[in-house]
CSV table of C-alpha atoms and ligand atoms in Angstrom, one decimal:
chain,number,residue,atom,x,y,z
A,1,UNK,CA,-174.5,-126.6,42.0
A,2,UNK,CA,-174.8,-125.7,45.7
A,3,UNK,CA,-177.5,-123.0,46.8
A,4,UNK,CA,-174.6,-120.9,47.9
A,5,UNK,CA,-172.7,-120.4,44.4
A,6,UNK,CA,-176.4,-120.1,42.2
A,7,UNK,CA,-177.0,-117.1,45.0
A,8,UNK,CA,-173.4,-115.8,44.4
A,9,UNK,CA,-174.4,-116.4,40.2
A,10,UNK,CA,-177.5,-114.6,40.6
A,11,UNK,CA,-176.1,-111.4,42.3
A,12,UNK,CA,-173.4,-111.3,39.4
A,13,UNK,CA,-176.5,-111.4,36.9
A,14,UNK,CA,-178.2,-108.6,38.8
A,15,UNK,CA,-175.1,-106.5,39.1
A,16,UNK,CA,-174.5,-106.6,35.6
A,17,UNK,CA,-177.8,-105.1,34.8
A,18,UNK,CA,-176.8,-102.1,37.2
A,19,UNK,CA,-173.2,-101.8,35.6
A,20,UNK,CA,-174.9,-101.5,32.3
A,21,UNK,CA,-177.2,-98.8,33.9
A,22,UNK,CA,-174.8,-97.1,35.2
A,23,UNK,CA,-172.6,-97.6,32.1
A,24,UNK,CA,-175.9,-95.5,30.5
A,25,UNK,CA,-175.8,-92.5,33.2
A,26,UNK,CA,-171.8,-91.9,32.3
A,27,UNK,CA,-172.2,-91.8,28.8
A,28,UNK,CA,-174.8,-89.4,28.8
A,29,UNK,CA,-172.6,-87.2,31.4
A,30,UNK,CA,-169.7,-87.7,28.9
A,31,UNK,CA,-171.4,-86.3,25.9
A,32,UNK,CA,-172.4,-83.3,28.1
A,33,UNK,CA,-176.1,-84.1,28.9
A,34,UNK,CA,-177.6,-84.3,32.4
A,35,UNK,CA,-178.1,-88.1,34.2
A,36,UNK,CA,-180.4,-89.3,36.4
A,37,UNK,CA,-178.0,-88.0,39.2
A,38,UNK,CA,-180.8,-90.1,41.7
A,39,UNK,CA,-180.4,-93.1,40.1
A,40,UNK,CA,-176.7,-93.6,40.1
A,41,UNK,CA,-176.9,-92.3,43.8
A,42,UNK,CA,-179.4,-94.7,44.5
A,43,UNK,CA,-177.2,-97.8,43.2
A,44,UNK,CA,-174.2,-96.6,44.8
A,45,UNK,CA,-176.3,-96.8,47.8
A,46,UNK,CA,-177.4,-99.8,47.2
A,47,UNK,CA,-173.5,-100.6,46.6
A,48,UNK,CA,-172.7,-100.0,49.7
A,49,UNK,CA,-175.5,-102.2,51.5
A,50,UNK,CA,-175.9,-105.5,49.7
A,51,UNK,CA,-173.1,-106.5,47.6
A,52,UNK,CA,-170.9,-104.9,50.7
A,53,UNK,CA,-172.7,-106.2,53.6
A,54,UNK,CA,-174.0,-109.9,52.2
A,55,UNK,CA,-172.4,-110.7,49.0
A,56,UNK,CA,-168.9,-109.9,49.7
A,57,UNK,CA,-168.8,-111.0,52.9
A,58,UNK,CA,-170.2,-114.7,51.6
A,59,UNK,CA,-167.9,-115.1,49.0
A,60,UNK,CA,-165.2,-114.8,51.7
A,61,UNK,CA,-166.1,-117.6,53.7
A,62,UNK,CA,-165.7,-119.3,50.3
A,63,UNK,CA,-162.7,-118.6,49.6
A,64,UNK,CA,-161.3,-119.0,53.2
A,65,UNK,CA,-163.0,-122.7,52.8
A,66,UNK,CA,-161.2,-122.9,49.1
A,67,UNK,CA,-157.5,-121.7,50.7
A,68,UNK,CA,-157.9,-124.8,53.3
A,69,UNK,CA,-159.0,-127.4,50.5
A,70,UNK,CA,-156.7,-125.9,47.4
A,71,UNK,CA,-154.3,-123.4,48.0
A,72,UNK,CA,-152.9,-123.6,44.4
A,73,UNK,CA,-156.3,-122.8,43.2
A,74,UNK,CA,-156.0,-119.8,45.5
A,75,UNK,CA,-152.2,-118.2,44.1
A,76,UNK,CA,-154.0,-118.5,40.6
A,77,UNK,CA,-157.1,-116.0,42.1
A,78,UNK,CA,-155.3,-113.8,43.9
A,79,UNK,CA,-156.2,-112.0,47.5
A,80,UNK,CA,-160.1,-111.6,46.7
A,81,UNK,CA,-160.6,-110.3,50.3
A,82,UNK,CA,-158.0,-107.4,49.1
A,83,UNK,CA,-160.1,-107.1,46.1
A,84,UNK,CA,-163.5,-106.4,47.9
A,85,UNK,CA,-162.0,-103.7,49.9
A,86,UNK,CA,-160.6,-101.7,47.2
A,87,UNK,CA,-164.5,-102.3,45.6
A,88,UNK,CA,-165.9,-101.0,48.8
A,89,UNK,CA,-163.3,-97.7,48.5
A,90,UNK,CA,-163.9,-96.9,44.8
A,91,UNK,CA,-167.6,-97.0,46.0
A,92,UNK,CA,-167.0,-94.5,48.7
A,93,UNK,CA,-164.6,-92.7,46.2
A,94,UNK,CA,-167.3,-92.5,43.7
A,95,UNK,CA,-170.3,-91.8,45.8
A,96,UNK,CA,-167.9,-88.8,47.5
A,97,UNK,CA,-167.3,-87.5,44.0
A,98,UNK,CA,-171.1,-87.6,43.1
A,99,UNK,CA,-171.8,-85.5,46.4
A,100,UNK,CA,-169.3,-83.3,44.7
A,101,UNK,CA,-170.3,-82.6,41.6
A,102,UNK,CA,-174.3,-81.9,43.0
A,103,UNK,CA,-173.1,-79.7,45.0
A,104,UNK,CA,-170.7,-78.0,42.2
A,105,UNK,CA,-171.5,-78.3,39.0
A,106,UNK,CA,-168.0,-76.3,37.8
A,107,UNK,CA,-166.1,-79.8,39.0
A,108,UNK,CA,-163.8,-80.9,36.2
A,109,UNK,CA,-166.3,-83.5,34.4
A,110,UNK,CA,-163.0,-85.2,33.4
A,111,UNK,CA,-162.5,-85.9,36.6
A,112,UNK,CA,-165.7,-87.4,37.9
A,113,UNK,CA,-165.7,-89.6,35.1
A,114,UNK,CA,-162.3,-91.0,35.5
A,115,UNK,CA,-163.5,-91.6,39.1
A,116,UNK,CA,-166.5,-93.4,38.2
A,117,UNK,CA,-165.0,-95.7,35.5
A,118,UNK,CA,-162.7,-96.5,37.9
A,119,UNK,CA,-165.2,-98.0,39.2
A,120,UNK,CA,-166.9,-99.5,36.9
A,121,UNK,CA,-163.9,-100.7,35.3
A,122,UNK,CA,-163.0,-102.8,38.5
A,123,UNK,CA,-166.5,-103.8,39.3
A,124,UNK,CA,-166.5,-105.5,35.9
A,125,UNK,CA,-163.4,-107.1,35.9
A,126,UNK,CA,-163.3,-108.2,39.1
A,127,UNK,CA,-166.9,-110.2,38.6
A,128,UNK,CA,-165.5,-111.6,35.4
A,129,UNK,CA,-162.5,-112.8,37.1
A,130,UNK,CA,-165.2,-114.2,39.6
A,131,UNK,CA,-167.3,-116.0,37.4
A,132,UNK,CA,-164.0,-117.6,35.1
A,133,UNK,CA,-161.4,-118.3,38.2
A,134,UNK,CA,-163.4,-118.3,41.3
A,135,UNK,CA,-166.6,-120.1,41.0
A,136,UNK,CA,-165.4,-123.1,38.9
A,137,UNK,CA,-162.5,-123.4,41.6
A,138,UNK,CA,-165.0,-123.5,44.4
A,139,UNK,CA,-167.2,-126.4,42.5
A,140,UNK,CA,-164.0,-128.3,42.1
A,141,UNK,CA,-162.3,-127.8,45.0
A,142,UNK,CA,-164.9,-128.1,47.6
A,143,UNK,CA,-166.9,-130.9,49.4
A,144,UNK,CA,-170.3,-131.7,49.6
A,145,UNK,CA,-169.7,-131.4,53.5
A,146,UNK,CA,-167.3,-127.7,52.8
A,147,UNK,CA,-170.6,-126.2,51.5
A,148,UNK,CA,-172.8,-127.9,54.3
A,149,UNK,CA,-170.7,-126.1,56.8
A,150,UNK,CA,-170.4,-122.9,54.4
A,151,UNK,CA,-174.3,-122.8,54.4
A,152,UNK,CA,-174.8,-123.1,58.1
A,153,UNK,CA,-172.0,-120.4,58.8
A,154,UNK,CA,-173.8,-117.6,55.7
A,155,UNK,CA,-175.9,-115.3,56.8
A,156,UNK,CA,-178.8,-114.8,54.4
A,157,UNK,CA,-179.6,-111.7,53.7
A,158,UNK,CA,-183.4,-110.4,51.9
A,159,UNK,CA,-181.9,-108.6,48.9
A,160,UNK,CA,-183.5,-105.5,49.4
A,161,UNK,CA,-183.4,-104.4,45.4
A,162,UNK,CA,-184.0,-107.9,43.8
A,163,UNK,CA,-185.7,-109.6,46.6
A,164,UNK,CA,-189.4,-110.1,47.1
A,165,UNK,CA,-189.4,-107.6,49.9
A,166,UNK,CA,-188.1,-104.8,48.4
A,167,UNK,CA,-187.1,-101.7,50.8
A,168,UNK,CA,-189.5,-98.6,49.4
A,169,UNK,CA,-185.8,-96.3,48.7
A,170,UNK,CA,-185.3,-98.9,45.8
A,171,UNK,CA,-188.7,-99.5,44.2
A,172,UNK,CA,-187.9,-96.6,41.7
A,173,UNK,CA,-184.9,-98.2,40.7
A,174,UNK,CA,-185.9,-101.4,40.5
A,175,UNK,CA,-188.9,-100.3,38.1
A,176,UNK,CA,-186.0,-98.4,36.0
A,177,UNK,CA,-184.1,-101.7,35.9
A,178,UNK,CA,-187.0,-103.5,34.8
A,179,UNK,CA,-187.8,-101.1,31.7
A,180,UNK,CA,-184.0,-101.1,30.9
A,181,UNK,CA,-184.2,-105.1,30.3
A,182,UNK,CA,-187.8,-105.0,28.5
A,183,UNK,CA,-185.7,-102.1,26.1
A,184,UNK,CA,-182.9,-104.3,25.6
A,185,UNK,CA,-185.1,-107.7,24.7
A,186,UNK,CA,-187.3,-105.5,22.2
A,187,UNK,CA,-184.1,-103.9,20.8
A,188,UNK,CA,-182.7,-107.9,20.2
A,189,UNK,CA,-186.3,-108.9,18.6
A,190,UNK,CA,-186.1,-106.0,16.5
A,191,UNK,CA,-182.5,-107.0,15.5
A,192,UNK,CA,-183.2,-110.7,15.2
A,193,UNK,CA,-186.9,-109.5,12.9
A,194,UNK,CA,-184.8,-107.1,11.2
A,195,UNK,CA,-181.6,-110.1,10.4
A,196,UNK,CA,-184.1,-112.9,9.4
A,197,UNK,CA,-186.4,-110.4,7.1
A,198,UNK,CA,-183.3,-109.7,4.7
A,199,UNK,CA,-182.9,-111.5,1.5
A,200,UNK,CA,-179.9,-113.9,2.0
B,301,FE2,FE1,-168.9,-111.4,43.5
């Protein structure tokens, strides 16, 4: 594995805990309850920073590299640059629509959450498609001397959410993030207790 693709890996992981928070915040604004309106602006903010400004822009350079070396493995992946920029608009569209609806609660609910799981839905999928088509096409396809060149050209970035120098506008969430996965792992032990305690 090359430094470059466990950083890319290690986003994905992160972002999947926010999609599942987020994921959390819709649901309860689809059965008619009130989110944590700061929290999902604060990941949409943090959205538009990170992922948009480092993540994105490093898995490009990638797949530039990866279009030189194998461009069959490229027709299989499709236009990934294409694919970040319509991430980076449904963020915009979503954060737009969050502005929206704080300022007026009568906004069709319908409508806001259509525009987040549009979203979310893309987010997902697109990371999935990541993980199955991209990465392993990367490891394959590229050189010991591609990703020498691909780490000198990166610019690395402090992640300033998951990083050790977190930026104080995302210690909340981070701490929020933190109890979400502590929930989950009890909720498993529970499960697993609860599975090997029954009678078989
Ligand atoms: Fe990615």
């Amino acid at each position: 594995m090359t430094k470059i693709l466990d950083d890319l890996r290690q986003d994905h992981r992160n972002l999947a805990l926010l999609w599942d928070l987020l994921g959390r915040e819709l649901n309860i604004f689809k059965e008619g309850g009130h989110p944590d309106y700061e929290l999902v602006e604060t990941i949409l903010d943090y959205c538009l920073n990170y992922p948009d400004l480092c993540h994105h822009p490093k898995e490009n350079l990638v797949y530039d590299k990866l279009a030189e070396r194998d461009p069959g493995a490229i027709s299989a992946i499709g236009d990934l640059k294409k694919e970040h920029e319509k991430l980076t608009s449904l963020t915009w569209r979503f954060s737009t629509a969050l502005s929206n609806v704080l300022e007026d609660e009568q906004l069709p609910r319908e409508w806001f959450l259509n525009v987040a799981n549009d979203f979310l839905g893309f987010s997902r999928n697109h990371m999935q498609m990541e993980e199955v088509l991209f990465f392993p096409a990367a490891r394959k396809g590229l050189t010991g001397d591609d990703w020498a060149e691909l780490e000198k050209a990166v610019e690395d970035v402090e992640d300033p959410l998951f990083g050790s120098d977190k930026q104080e506008k995302y210690q909340s969430l981070f701490q929020d993030i933190m109890d979400w996965k502590d929930m989950l792992e009890k909720m498993d032990a529970d499960e697993t207790r609860t599975k090997t305690s029954q009678p078989s």
